[in-house]
Amino acid sequence: MTIKNTSIGKSQATGKAGQSEVDYDVIGIGAGFAGLALIHYLRDVGLTVRIFDQASDIGGTWTWNRYPGAATDSESYYYCLTFSKELLQEWTWTKRYPDRKETQSYMHFVADKCEMWPHIQLNTEIVDAQYLKDRGIWRVTTGAGDSFTCKYFISGMGMISQPLLPKIEGKDRFKGPIFHSSRWPQEGLDYAGKRIGIIGAGASTVQMVPVLAETASSVTVFQRTPNYILPAMQQPMTPEWAMEIKENYDEIVAKCRGHAFGMAFNAPPGRNAVDTSEEERQRIFEENWTGSFRWVFETFDDLLTNPEANRLASEFIIAKMKERIEDPETAELLTPKAEDYPLFAKRPPLDHGYLEAFNRDNVHLVDIKNREPITEITETGIRTTDSHYDFDIIVLATGFEAYTGALEAFPIRGSSGQTLREKWQTVSECIMGVCVADFPNMFIITGPQAPFANLPTSIEQNVIWITRCIEKMEREEFDIFNPREEAALAWTAQTADIHRQTLMAEGDKVNSWMMGANREDKAPRVLVYFGGANVYYDILDQSADAGFPELEFKRIAE
């Protein structure tokens, strides 16, 4: 994979209606799906665009997450941008769930075909962003001390990109490699024959353990909360399957746009688990046990809304999980109990051999919630209340500061001088996940209180809304838009009201990152719009069609 030279000068875009001259019309942070989508849509309406990224390559998540086994949990053929029918026809995936390298290769393909590289600047960390109220523009500053100005400032940094590091005494004492799973050493890591300790048992651990176990001397997982784990059932992309996909891409894209989680799943089946006989319900559960999250959405309509239906689904999953684990005691530790928390209160991982890995002699599990909590990290390993475990490598698979973490990692100051971190101390208020009151001319792609759904679909819908908003600004010669405080309060109240009506509200009981309940520095808060991604996309369209009533448009001269 060749990384293009992206060193070009400033473009000197000119502001309108008395606005100060700027270096670029738009500056975005993040060269993943969001950055590529921004370049396409905004360049097409005649704007100058500059995308900065701290990483050494494009790809966002798929540049940073280099751990063995890293792969998507969305099926490949709809985990992509859809703005070009030609690109959809030209690119062919190799399997049902692409690994990190294949997804990143796809992004290179898009950037190459669409000549996006001149708009991207890699190896550049943004350390400060400030709205200059007297000039109506944004100024961003890099770690090297360079400053750039723009009319529109956009975050495409992602909802799960800022690592959450555990507060465990002694992390600095360990003599071997110790790192967060999303910061796996880029130069690679020789783990063959090594003793590996993994703190955390979420999606990253579920993906990496089967691969690490093949050559490591031992792999020990320190688990706090067991997960409901659904099967992935990886499959190669056959020529016949690829042809069928390409012949039906219009329908596939429409399915994503119309689905509650932005995925190309079939419409709800129109039946409820609680109204179905036990025999028929088991038959439907078994027939649909074919991999992916489809099982949740294509069996019954009430699994995520009715507690009894959710319990029935949870118990089916638990039984399926236990079938694959030989040791009864390990099976009890690895599987949740339906009465402890409902399915989807935590985001369930997809399994590529994780459960079977615990049938190996070199894979071990430690329950740090109920049996032996971790007390410290030592020079040679991890100490719990009961034992000391020696390791050569420690992986901190402890999740992310979801939705807000990347936006709070450096100062982003709005019109009042307040940073986003300061503003969001108690409530992570946001208008549709894309705008924040007191932060004029700033957009966020999939920010707090946006849906948690198939990300390329949500990203593209956000970018279309942003583009339409900027088109209005430029066409009507406005200099500034101010997100309305009343719109932020209304969206936050609506999101919270929907949240209270769902089973996901119980996520704070099990430290779910979807509620921000995995962070010790903040109280749990509603971070996700659970009203359905398809409903959310309709709301975005209605907002744009109505002229963006959530925003107040101004000219500097006024």
Coordinates of C-alpha atoms in Angstrom, one line a residue:
M1 CA 0.0 0.0 0.0
T2 CA 1.6 3.3 -1.1
I3 CA 0.9 6.5 0.8
K4 CA 0.7 9.5 -1.4
N5 CA 2.7 12.7 -0.9
T6 CA 0.1 15.2 0.4
S7 CA 2.3 18.2 1.1
I8 CA 0.6 21.2 -0.6
G9 CA 0.3 24.9 0.2
K10 CA -2.6 27.0 1.4
S11 CA -5.4 27.8 -1.0
Q12 CA -6.3 31.3 0.2
A13 CA -10.1 31.0 0.0
T14 CA -11.9 34.3 0.4
G15 CA -14.7 34.9 2.8
K16 CA -17.8 36.8 1.6
A17 CA -19.8 39.8 3.0
G18 CA -16.8 41.3 4.8
Q19 CA -15.6 38.1 6.3
S20 CA -11.8 37.7 6.7
E21 CA -9.8 36.0 4.1
V22 CA -9.1 32.4 5.1
D23 CA -6.7 29.6 4.1
Y24 CA -9.4 27.1 3.3
D25 CA -13.2 27.2 3.1
V26 CA -13.4 24.0 5.1
I27 CA -10.9 22.4 7.5
G28 CA -11.8 18.9 8.6
I29 CA -10.0 16.6 11.1
G30 CA -10.0 12.9 10.4
A31 CA -9.1 11.1 7.2
G32 CA -11.3 8.1 7.6
F33 CA -14.7 7.6 5.9
A34 CA -15.8 11.1 7.1
G35 CA -12.8 12.9 5.6
L36 CA -13.2 11.2 2.3
A37 CA -16.9 11.9 2.2
L38 CA -16.3 15.6 3.0
I39 CA -13.8 15.9 0.2
H40 CA -16.2 14.4 -2.3
Y41 CA -19.3 16.4 -1.4
L42 CA -17.8 19.8 -0.6
R43 CA -15.3 19.8 -3.5
D44 CA -18.3 19.1 -5.8
V45 CA -19.9 22.4 -4.7
G46 CA -16.8 24.4 -5.3
L47 CA -15.3 24.7 -1.9
T48 CA -11.6 24.4 -0.9
V49 CA -11.2 21.6 1.6
R50 CA -8.2 20.5 3.7
I51 CA -8.4 17.3 5.8
F52 CA -5.8 16.9 8.6
D53 CA -5.0 13.6 10.3
Q54 CA -2.5 12.7 13.0
A55 CA -1.9 9.3 11.5
S56 CA 0.6 8.3 8.8
D57 CA -2.1 7.0 6.5
I58 CA -5.8 7.5 5.7
G59 CA -8.3 5.1 7.2
G60 CA -9.3 6.4 10.6
T61 CA -10.1 3.5 12.8
W62 CA -8.5 1.1 10.3
T63 CA -5.2 2.9 10.6
W64 CA -5.0 2.9 14.3
N65 CA -6.6 -0.5 15.1
R66 CA -3.7 -2.8 14.0
Y67 CA -4.2 -5.6 16.5
P68 CA -4.3 -9.1 15.1
G69 CA -7.8 -10.1 14.0
A70 CA -9.1 -6.5 13.6
A71 CA -12.1 -6.6 11.2
T72 CA -15.4 -4.9 10.6
D73 CA -18.6 -6.1 12.3
S74 CA -20.7 -4.8 9.4
E75 CA -20.8 -6.9 6.3
S76 CA -18.4 -5.6 3.7
Y77 CA -20.7 -4.8 0.8
Y78 CA -22.5 -2.1 2.7
Y79 CA -19.6 -0.9 4.8
C80 CA -18.7 1.6 2.2
L81 CA -19.4 5.0 0.7
T82 CA -22.2 5.1 -1.9
F83 CA -21.8 8.4 -3.7
S84 CA -20.5 6.8 -6.9
K85 CA -22.2 3.9 -8.6
E86 CA -19.0 3.4 -10.7
L87 CA -16.9 2.8 -7.6
L88 CA -19.5 0.3 -6.2
Q89 CA -19.2 -1.6 -9.4
E90 CA -15.4 -1.5 -9.7
W91 CA -14.5 -2.6 -6.2
T92 CA -15.0 -6.2 -5.1
W93 CA -14.6 -7.4 -1.5
T94 CA -12.9 -10.7 -0.8
K95 CA -15.0 -11.8 2.2
R96 CA -18.2 -11.2 4.2
Y97 CA -16.3 -9.2 6.9
P98 CA -13.2 -7.4 5.7
D99 CA -10.1 -7.2 7.9
R100 CA -8.4 -3.9 8.7
K101 CA -6.0 -4.1 5.7
E102 CA -8.8 -4.7 3.2
T103 CA -10.9 -1.9 4.5
Q104 CA -7.9 0.5 4.4
S105 CA -7.1 -0.7 0.8
Y106 CA -10.7 0.2 -0.1
M107 CA -10.2 3.7 1.2
H108 CA -7.0 4.0 -0.9
F109 CA -9.0 2.9 -3.9
V110 CA -11.6 5.6 -3.3
A111 CA -8.9 8.3 -2.7
D112 CA -7.0 7.2 -5.8
K113 CA -10.0 7.1 -8.1
C114 CA -11.5 10.4 -6.9
E115 CA -8.1 12.2 -6.8
M116 CA -8.5 13.1 -3.1
W117 CA -4.9 13.0 -2.0
P118 CA -4.1 16.7 -2.7
H119 CA -6.7 17.6 0.0
I120 CA -5.2 15.4 2.7
Q121 CA -2.4 16.3 5.1
L122 CA -1.2 13.4 7.2
N123 CA 1.2 13.2 10.2
T124 CA -0.4 16.4 11.5
E125 CA -1.8 16.6 15.0
I126 CA -4.3 19.4 15.7
V127 CA -3.7 20.7 19.2
D128 CA -6.0 23.7 19.3
A129 CA -9.1 25.0 17.5
Q130 CA -10.6 28.4 18.3
Y131 CA -13.5 30.4 16.9
L132 CA -12.4 34.0 16.3
K133 CA -15.6 35.8 17.1
D134 CA -14.5 39.2 15.8
R135 CA -13.7 37.8 12.4
G136 CA -16.3 35.0 12.2
I137 CA -13.7 32.3 11.3
W138 CA -12.0 29.4 12.9
R139 CA -8.2 29.0 13.5
V140 CA -6.7 25.6 14.0
T141 CA -3.1 25.1 15.3
T142 CA -0.9 22.0 14.7
G143 CA 1.5 20.3 17.0
A144 CA 4.3 21.8 14.9
G145 CA 3.0 25.3 15.6
D146 CA 1.5 26.1 12.2
S147 CA -1.9 27.8 12.1
F148 CA -4.6 27.6 9.4
T149 CA -7.9 29.5 9.1
C150 CA -11.2 28.4 7.7
K151 CA -14.8 29.5 7.5
Y152 CA -16.2 26.0 8.4
F153 CA -14.5 23.7 10.9
I154 CA -15.6 20.1 10.8
S155 CA -14.8 17.1 13.1
G156 CA -14.6 13.8 11.5
M157 CA -12.7 12.2 14.3
G158 CA -15.2 9.4 15.0
M159 CA -17.3 8.3 17.9
I160 CA -15.0 5.6 19.2
S161 CA -11.5 6.8 18.5
Q162 CA -10.2 8.2 21.8
P163 CA -8.7 5.4 24.0
L164 CA -9.9 5.0 27.5
L165 CA -7.0 4.1 29.7
P166 CA -7.7 2.3 33.0
K167 CA -6.7 3.9 36.3
I168 CA -4.6 1.0 37.6
E169 CA -1.6 1.6 39.8
G170 CA 1.7 0.7 38.4
K171 CA 1.1 0.9 34.6
D172 CA 4.4 2.7 34.2
R173 CA 6.3 0.0 36.1
F174 CA 5.8 -2.9 33.7
K175 CA 9.0 -3.7 31.9
G176 CA 7.5 -5.2 28.8
P177 CA 5.3 -3.6 26.0
I178 CA 2.1 -2.2 27.4
F179 CA -0.4 -0.4 25.2
H180 CA -4.0 0.2 24.4
S181 CA -5.4 -2.2 21.9
S182 CA -6.1 0.7 19.4
R183 CA -2.5 1.7 19.6
W184 CA -0.9 -1.6 18.7
P185 CA 2.7 -0.9 17.7
Q186 CA 2.7 0.1 14.1
E187 CA 6.0 -1.5 13.4
G188 CA 4.5 -4.8 14.4
L189 CA 5.0 -6.9 17.6
D190 CA 6.5 -10.4 17.8
Y191 CA 4.2 -12.1 20.2
A192 CA 5.0 -15.7 19.2
G193 CA 5.9 -17.7 22.3
K194 CA 5.1 -14.8 24.6
R195 CA 2.8 -14.6 27.6
I196 CA 0.0 -12.0 26.9
G197 CA -2.3 -10.5 29.4
I198 CA -5.4 -8.6 28.1
I199 CA -7.4 -6.3 30.4
G200 CA -10.9 -6.0 29.0
A201 CA -13.3 -8.4 27.2
G202 CA -15.1 -6.3 24.6
A203 CA -15.2 -6.5 20.8
S204 CA -11.4 -5.9 20.3
T205 CA -10.5 -8.8 22.6
V206 CA -13.1 -11.0 21.0
Q207 CA -11.4 -10.5 17.7
M208 CA -7.8 -10.7 18.8
V209 CA -7.8 -13.7 21.2
P210 CA -8.3 -16.4 18.5
V211 CA -5.4 -15.1 16.4
L212 CA -3.0 -14.4 19.3
A213 CA -3.7 -17.9 20.8
E214 CA -2.4 -19.6 17.7
T215 CA 1.3 -18.7 18.4
A216 CA 1.4 -17.1 21.9
S217 CA 2.7 -19.1 24.8
S218 CA -0.4 -18.1 26.7
V219 CA -3.2 -15.6 26.5
T220 CA -5.0 -14.5 29.7
V221 CA -8.2 -12.4 29.6
F222 CA -9.2 -10.3 32.6
Q223 CA -12.9 -9.9 32.2
R224 CA -15.2 -7.5 34.1
T225 CA -18.6 -8.1 32.3
P226 CA -19.4 -11.1 30.0
N227 CA -20.9 -10.2 26.7
Y228 CA -23.7 -11.6 24.6
I229 CA -21.7 -12.8 21.6
L230 CA -23.3 -13.4 18.2
P231 CA -21.7 -15.5 15.5
A232 CA -20.0 -13.8 12.6
M233 CA -19.8 -16.9 10.3
Q234 CA -17.2 -15.5 8.0
Q235 CA -17.5 -16.4 4.3
P236 CA -15.5 -15.8 1.2
M237 CA -16.9 -13.5 -1.4
T238 CA -17.7 -15.8 -4.4
P239 CA -17.9 -14.4 -7.9
E240 CA -21.6 -15.3 -7.9
W241 CA -22.3 -13.5 -4.7
A242 CA -20.3 -10.4 -5.8
M243 CA -22.3 -10.3 -9.1
E244 CA -25.6 -10.5 -7.2
I245 CA -24.5 -7.7 -4.9
K246 CA -23.5 -5.4 -7.8
E247 CA -26.7 -6.1 -9.7
N248 CA -28.7 -5.0 -6.6
Y249 CA -26.7 -2.1 -5.2
D250 CA -29.6 0.4 -5.6
E251 CA -31.7 -1.9 -3.4
I252 CA -28.9 -2.5 -0.9
V253 CA -28.2 1.3 -0.5
A254 CA -32.0 1.9 0.0
K255 CA -32.1 -0.8 2.7
C256 CA -29.3 0.8 4.6
R257 CA -31.0 4.2 4.4
G258 CA -34.3 2.7 5.6
H259 CA -33.0 0.5 8.4
A260 CA -33.0 1.4 12.1
F261 CA -29.3 0.6 12.4
G262 CA -28.3 1.7 8.9
M263 CA -27.6 -1.8 7.7
A264 CA -28.8 -3.6 4.5
F265 CA -31.1 -5.9 6.4
N266 CA -34.5 -7.0 5.4
A267 CA -37.6 -5.2 6.6
P268 CA -38.9 -6.2 10.1
P269 CA -40.7 -9.5 9.8
G270 CA -43.9 -8.3 11.3
R271 CA -44.1 -10.8 14.2
N272 CA -43.4 -10.7 17.9
A273 CA -41.5 -13.3 20.0
V274 CA -44.0 -13.0 22.9
D275 CA -46.9 -13.8 20.6
T276 CA -45.2 -16.9 19.0
S277 CA -45.4 -20.4 20.4
E278 CA -42.2 -21.8 21.9
E279 CA -41.7 -24.4 19.2
E280 CA -42.2 -21.9 16.4
R281 CA -40.0 -19.3 18.1
Q282 CA -37.1 -21.8 18.5
R283 CA -37.5 -22.8 14.8
I284 CA -37.2 -19.1 13.7
F285 CA -34.3 -18.5 16.1
E286 CA -32.4 -21.6 14.7
E287 CA -33.1 -20.9 11.0
N288 CA -31.8 -17.3 11.3
W289 CA -28.7 -18.2 13.3
T290 CA -26.5 -17.6 10.2
G291 CA -24.2 -14.8 11.4
S292 CA -24.2 -11.0 11.8
F293 CA -26.6 -8.8 13.7
R294 CA -29.3 -9.9 11.2
W295 CA -30.4 -12.4 13.8
V296 CA -31.7 -9.6 16.1
F297 CA -33.6 -7.7 13.4
E298 CA -34.9 -10.4 11.1
T299 CA -36.4 -12.8 13.6
F300 CA -38.9 -10.8 15.6
D301 CA -39.8 -7.1 15.9
D302 CA -39.9 -6.9 19.7
L303 CA -36.5 -8.2 20.9
L304 CA -35.2 -4.8 21.7
T305 CA -38.4 -3.3 23.0
N306 CA -40.2 -6.0 25.1
P307 CA -38.4 -7.2 28.2
E308 CA -39.9 -10.7 28.0
A309 CA -38.9 -11.0 24.3
N310 CA -35.4 -9.8 25.1
R311 CA -35.1 -12.4 27.8
L312 CA -36.1 -15.2 25.4
A313 CA -33.6 -14.0 22.9
S314 CA -30.9 -13.6 25.5
E315 CA -31.4 -17.1 26.8
F316 CA -31.2 -18.5 23.3
I317 CA -27.8 -16.8 22.8
I318 CA -26.5 -17.9 26.1
A319 CA -27.4 -21.5 25.3
K320 CA -25.7 -21.2 21.9
M321 CA -22.5 -19.8 23.5
K322 CA -22.3 -22.5 26.1
E323 CA -22.5 -25.2 23.4
R324 CA -19.1 -24.1 22.2
I325 CA -17.2 -24.0 25.5
E326 CA -16.1 -27.3 26.9
D327 CA -15.4 -26.4 30.5
P328 CA -18.6 -25.7 32.4
E329 CA -17.0 -23.3 34.9
T330 CA -15.5 -21.3 32.0
A331 CA -18.8 -21.3 30.2
E332 CA -20.5 -19.8 33.3
L333 CA -17.9 -17.0 33.5
L334 CA -18.0 -16.2 29.7
T335 CA -21.8 -16.0 29.4
P336 CA -24.0 -13.3 30.9
K337 CA -27.2 -13.9 32.8
A338 CA -30.4 -12.7 31.2
E339 CA -31.5 -11.2 34.5
D340 CA -28.3 -9.2 34.9
Y341 CA -28.7 -7.0 31.8
P342 CA -30.7 -7.2 28.5
L343 CA -29.3 -7.9 25.1
F344 CA -28.0 -4.7 23.4
A345 CA -27.6 -2.8 26.7
K346 CA -24.0 -3.4 25.8
R347 CA -23.0 -3.6 22.2
P348 CA -22.6 -7.3 21.4
P349 CA -19.4 -8.4 19.6
L350 CA -19.4 -10.8 16.6
D351 CA -17.4 -14.0 17.2
H352 CA -14.7 -15.4 14.9
G353 CA -13.6 -18.3 17.2
Y354 CA -13.3 -16.4 20.6
L355 CA -15.4 -18.9 22.6
E356 CA -13.6 -21.9 21.1
A357 CA -10.3 -20.3 22.0
F358 CA -11.0 -21.0 25.7
N359 CA -11.0 -24.7 24.9
R360 CA -7.2 -24.4 24.3
D361 CA -4.8 -25.1 27.1
N362 CA -3.0 -21.8 26.5
V363 CA -6.0 -19.5 26.9
H364 CA -7.2 -18.5 30.4
L365 CA -10.0 -16.3 31.9
V366 CA -9.9 -14.2 35.1
D367 CA -13.1 -12.8 36.6
I368 CA -12.0 -9.4 38.0
K369 CA -15.6 -8.3 38.9
N370 CA -16.7 -11.0 41.3
R371 CA -13.7 -13.1 42.1
E372 CA -10.3 -11.4 42.0
P373 CA -10.2 -7.7 41.1
I374 CA -6.9 -6.2 39.8
T375 CA -5.0 -4.4 42.4
E376 CA -1.9 -3.2 40.5
I377 CA 0.4 -3.7 37.5
T378 CA 3.9 -4.8 38.5
E379 CA 7.3 -4.9 36.8
T380 CA 6.5 -8.4 35.6
G381 CA 2.8 -8.7 35.3
I382 CA -0.6 -8.1 36.9
R383 CA -1.5 -8.6 40.5
T384 CA -5.1 -9.4 41.7
T385 CA -6.5 -9.8 45.1
D386 CA -5.7 -13.5 44.9
S387 CA -2.7 -14.0 42.6
H388 CA 0.1 -12.6 40.5
Y389 CA 0.2 -13.3 36.8
D390 CA 3.5 -13.0 34.9
F391 CA 3.4 -11.6 31.4
D392 CA 5.7 -10.5 28.6
I393 CA 3.1 -8.2 27.0
I394 CA 0.0 -6.4 28.4
V395 CA -2.8 -5.2 26.2
L396 CA -5.2 -2.6 27.6
A397 CA -8.4 -3.4 25.7
T398 CA -10.4 -1.1 27.9
G399 CA -12.5 0.7 25.3
F400 CA -13.0 4.3 24.4
E401 CA -14.2 7.7 25.6
A402 CA -17.1 7.3 23.2
Y403 CA -18.7 10.1 21.1
T404 CA -17.1 13.0 23.0
G405 CA -13.6 11.8 23.8
A406 CA -11.8 12.9 20.6
L407 CA -13.6 16.3 20.8
E408 CA -12.4 16.8 24.3
A409 CA -8.8 15.6 23.8
F410 CA -7.6 19.1 22.8
P411 CA -9.2 22.6 23.4
I412 CA -12.0 23.4 20.9
R413 CA -13.3 26.9 21.9
G414 CA -16.5 28.4 20.7
S415 CA -17.8 31.9 20.7
S416 CA -17.9 32.2 24.5
G417 CA -14.3 30.9 24.9
Q418 CA -15.6 27.8 26.6
T419 CA -14.2 24.5 25.5
L420 CA -16.4 21.5 24.5
R421 CA -14.9 19.6 27.5
E422 CA -16.1 22.4 29.8
K423 CA -19.5 22.6 28.1
W424 CA -20.1 18.8 28.3
Q425 CA -19.3 18.3 32.0
T426 CA -22.8 17.3 32.9
V427 CA -24.7 16.9 29.7
S428 CA -23.3 16.2 26.2
E429 CA -25.7 18.5 24.5
C430 CA -25.8 18.4 20.7
I431 CA -28.2 19.2 17.9
M432 CA -28.8 15.9 16.0
G433 CA -25.2 15.0 16.7
V434 CA -23.9 17.6 14.2
C435 CA -24.0 21.0 15.8
V436 CA -23.3 22.5 19.3
A437 CA -24.8 25.7 20.6
D438 CA -22.2 28.5 21.1
F439 CA -19.9 26.9 18.4
P440 CA -20.7 28.8 15.2
N441 CA -19.8 27.4 11.8
M442 CA -18.7 24.1 13.3
F443 CA -20.0 20.7 12.4
I444 CA -19.5 17.2 14.0
I445 CA -19.9 14.0 12.0
T446 CA -21.7 11.4 14.1
G447 CA -21.3 13.3 17.3
P448 CA -23.0 12.8 20.6
Q449 CA -26.8 12.1 20.4
A450 CA -26.5 10.8 16.9
P451 CA -27.5 7.1 16.3
F452 CA -25.1 4.2 16.7
A453 CA -25.5 2.5 13.4
N454 CA -23.5 1.3 10.3
L455 CA -21.0 4.2 10.3
P456 CA -20.5 4.8 6.5
T457 CA -24.3 5.2 6.1
S458 CA -24.6 7.6 9.0
I459 CA -21.4 9.5 8.0
E460 CA -22.7 10.0 4.4
Q461 CA -26.1 11.2 5.6
N462 CA -24.4 13.7 8.0
V463 CA -22.1 15.0 5.2
I464 CA -25.1 15.5 2.9
W465 CA -26.8 17.6 5.6
I466 CA -23.6 19.6 6.2
T467 CA -23.1 20.2 2.5
R468 CA -26.7 21.4 2.0
C469 CA -26.3 23.7 5.0
I470 CA -23.0 25.2 3.5
E471 CA -24.7 25.5 0.1
K472 CA -27.4 27.7 1.7
M473 CA -24.7 29.7 3.5
E474 CA -22.8 30.4 0.3
R475 CA -25.8 30.9 -2.0
E476 CA -27.4 33.4 0.4
E477 CA -24.1 35.0 1.3
F478 CA -24.3 34.3 5.0
D479 CA -21.1 34.5 7.0
I480 CA -22.1 32.8 10.2
F481 CA -24.6 30.2 11.5
N482 CA -25.3 30.0 15.2
P483 CA -26.8 26.7 16.5
R484 CA -29.9 27.7 18.6
E485 CA -29.7 26.8 22.3
E486 CA -33.5 25.9 22.3
A487 CA -32.9 23.4 19.5
A488 CA -30.1 21.8 21.5
L489 CA -32.3 21.5 24.5
A490 CA -35.2 20.1 22.5
W491 CA -33.0 17.5 20.8
T492 CA -31.4 16.5 24.1
A493 CA -34.8 16.1 25.7
Q494 CA -36.2 14.1 22.8
T495 CA -33.1 11.8 22.8
A496 CA -33.4 11.2 26.6
D497 CA -37.1 10.5 26.3
I498 CA -36.6 7.9 23.6
H499 CA -33.7 6.4 25.6
R500 CA -35.9 5.9 28.7
Q501 CA -38.4 3.9 26.6
T502 CA -35.7 1.4 25.5
L503 CA -33.9 -1.5 27.1
M504 CA -30.6 0.2 26.2
A505 CA -31.3 2.5 29.2
E506 CA -29.9 -0.3 31.4
G507 CA -26.5 0.0 29.9
D508 CA -25.2 2.2 32.7
K509 CA -25.6 -0.9 35.0
V510 CA -22.9 -2.7 33.1
N511 CA -20.6 0.2 32.2
S512 CA -21.7 0.5 28.6
W513 CA -19.7 3.0 26.5
M514 CA -22.9 3.8 24.7
M515 CA -24.0 5.6 27.8
G516 CA -20.6 6.9 28.7
A517 CA -20.9 4.6 31.8
N518 CA -17.3 3.3 31.3
R519 CA -15.8 6.7 32.3
E520 CA -14.9 7.5 35.8
D521 CA -14.5 11.2 35.2
K522 CA -18.2 11.8 34.2
A523 CA -21.6 10.5 35.2
P524 CA -23.5 8.4 32.6
R525 CA -25.4 10.4 30.1
V526 CA -27.5 9.8 27.0
L527 CA -25.0 9.7 24.1
V528 CA -27.0 7.8 21.5
Y529 CA -30.2 8.5 19.6
F530 CA -32.2 5.3 19.8
G531 CA -35.1 6.4 17.8
G532 CA -33.9 4.5 14.7
A533 CA -31.2 5.6 12.3
N534 CA -33.8 5.6 9.4
V535 CA -36.0 8.0 11.4
Y536 CA -32.9 10.2 12.2
Y537 CA -32.0 10.4 8.5
D538 CA -35.5 11.5 7.8
I539 CA -35.2 14.2 10.4
L540 CA -31.9 15.4 8.8
D541 CA -33.7 15.7 5.4
Q542 CA -36.7 17.5 6.9
S543 CA -34.3 20.0 8.6
A544 CA -32.6 20.7 5.3
D545 CA -35.8 21.0 3.4
A546 CA -37.1 23.5 6.0
G547 CA -34.0 25.7 5.7
F548 CA -32.3 24.5 8.9
P549 CA -34.6 25.9 11.5
E550 CA -32.1 24.7 14.2
L551 CA -29.6 27.4 13.1
E552 CA -29.6 31.2 13.0
F553 CA -27.9 32.6 9.9
K554 CA -26.1 36.0 10.0
R555 CA -23.9 38.3 8.0
I556 CA -21.0 40.1 9.6
A557 CA -22.2 43.4 8.2
E558 CA -25.5 42.9 10.1

